[in-house]
Amino acid sequence: MPQMIFVNLPVKDLAKSMDFFKALGFSFNPQFTDETAACMVISDTIFAMLLTHEKFASFSPKPVADTNQAIEVLIALSRDNREAVDAIVKAALAAGGSTFSEPQDHGFMYAHAFRDLDGHVWEVMWMDPAAVQ
């Protein structure tokens, strides 16, 4: 079995969060989705568990972070090219998200970031494969 990652994120309104991420092109695994949690499929081995605040709180003795006051995580996603980076950020803004930072063009790498409806930061980036070598 391949190694997988499940990033758990607290959300205020599960249905609205699901609609937001569907607008960005993500799907959800119904097998792990109910009224308290939704399993967003990012790839074959990467998932984001969107959890209601109550469900999230059941996993941690600490309070849910106020994303208006602090950053609890920076989630970085790669894309195949610069256009795909811009496209997902544009879709996020159209679906009600906000810009976190201006695009950063380093020549061999391009990045842009948005905040989702709950203030979680998603950094979307492309890197020239030749630069990795």
Short mmCIF file of N, CA, C and O in Angstrom, two decimals, residues 5-11 37-38 47-51 55-56 59 72-73 75 120:
data_model
loop_
_atom_site.label_atom_id
_atom_site.label_comp_id
_atom_site.label_asym_id
_atom_site.label_seq_id
_atom_site.Cartn_x
_atom_site.Cartn_y
_atom_site.Cartn_z
N ILE A 5 -1.27 10.75 2.72
CA ILE A 5 -1.35 11.84 3.68
C ILE A 5 -2.79 12.33 3.73
O ILE A 5 -3.46 12.45 2.69
N PHE A 6 -3.26 12.57 4.95
CA PHE A 6 -4.58 13.12 5.20
C PHE A 6 -4.38 14.39 6.03
O PHE A 6 -4.04 14.32 7.20
N VAL A 7 -4.57 15.54 5.41
CA VAL A 7 -4.46 16.82 6.11
C VAL A 7 -5.84 17.13 6.68
O VAL A 7 -6.83 17.15 5.94
N ASN A 8 -5.93 17.31 7.98
CA ASN A 8 -7.20 17.59 8.64
C ASN A 8 -7.36 19.09 8.84
O ASN A 8 -6.49 19.74 9.45
N LEU A 9 -8.47 19.64 8.33
CA LEU A 9 -8.72 21.08 8.41
C LEU A 9 -10.09 21.34 9.02
O LEU A 9 -11.10 20.79 8.55
N PRO A 10 -10.17 22.21 10.03
CA PRO A 10 -11.47 22.57 10.57
C PRO A 10 -12.18 23.56 9.65
O PRO A 10 -11.54 24.46 9.09
N VAL A 11 -13.48 23.37 9.47
CA VAL A 11 -14.27 24.28 8.64
C VAL A 11 -15.55 24.68 9.38
O VAL A 11 -16.11 23.88 10.13
N ALA A 37 -17.79 15.43 8.34
CA ALA A 37 -16.47 15.35 7.71
C ALA A 37 -16.63 15.06 6.22
O ALA A 37 -17.57 14.40 5.81
N ALA A 38 -15.67 15.55 5.44
CA ALA A 38 -15.66 15.28 4.00
C ALA A 38 -14.22 15.01 3.58
O ALA A 38 -13.31 15.75 3.93
N PHE A 47 -5.05 13.60 0.54
CA PHE A 47 -6.43 13.94 0.83
C PHE A 47 -6.48 15.05 1.87
O PHE A 47 -5.59 15.16 2.71
N ALA A 48 -7.53 15.86 1.82
CA ALA A 48 -7.79 16.84 2.87
C ALA A 48 -9.11 16.45 3.52
O ALA A 48 -10.12 16.31 2.84
N MET A 49 -9.05 16.24 4.80
CA MET A 49 -10.27 15.95 5.56
C MET A 49 -10.81 17.27 6.07
O MET A 49 -10.18 17.94 6.89
N LEU A 50 -11.96 17.67 5.53
CA LEU A 50 -12.62 18.89 5.99
C LEU A 50 -13.54 18.47 7.13
O LEU A 50 -14.46 17.67 6.94
N LEU A 51 -13.27 18.97 8.32
CA LEU A 51 -13.99 18.56 9.52
C LEU A 51 -14.72 19.73 10.14
O LEU A 51 -14.15 20.84 10.24
N LYS A 55 -16.15 18.26 15.20
CA LYS A 55 -15.43 17.01 14.89
C LYS A 55 -13.92 17.21 15.06
O LYS A 55 -13.24 16.37 15.64
N PHE A 56 -13.42 18.32 14.53
CA PHE A 56 -11.99 18.61 14.65
C PHE A 56 -11.57 18.68 16.12
O PHE A 56 -10.54 18.14 16.52
N PHE A 59 -10.45 15.66 18.14
CA PHE A 59 -9.13 15.08 17.91
C PHE A 59 -8.00 15.81 18.63
O PHE A 59 -6.86 15.36 18.60
N GLU A 72 -2.17 28.55 10.87
CA GLU A 72 -1.90 27.27 11.50
C GLU A 72 -1.18 26.30 10.57
O GLU A 72 -0.57 25.35 11.03
N VAL A 73 -1.25 26.55 9.27
CA VAL A 73 -0.60 25.67 8.30
C VAL A 73 -0.53 26.39 6.95
O VAL A 73 -1.38 27.21 6.64
N ILE A 75 -0.45 25.09 3.17
CA ILE A 75 -0.59 23.89 2.36
C ILE A 75 -0.08 24.22 0.96
O ILE A 75 -0.59 25.13 0.32
N HIS A 120 -7.70 29.06 5.62
CA HIS A 120 -6.54 28.19 5.43
C HIS A 120 -5.80 28.65 4.17
O HIS A 120 -6.43 28.96 3.15
#
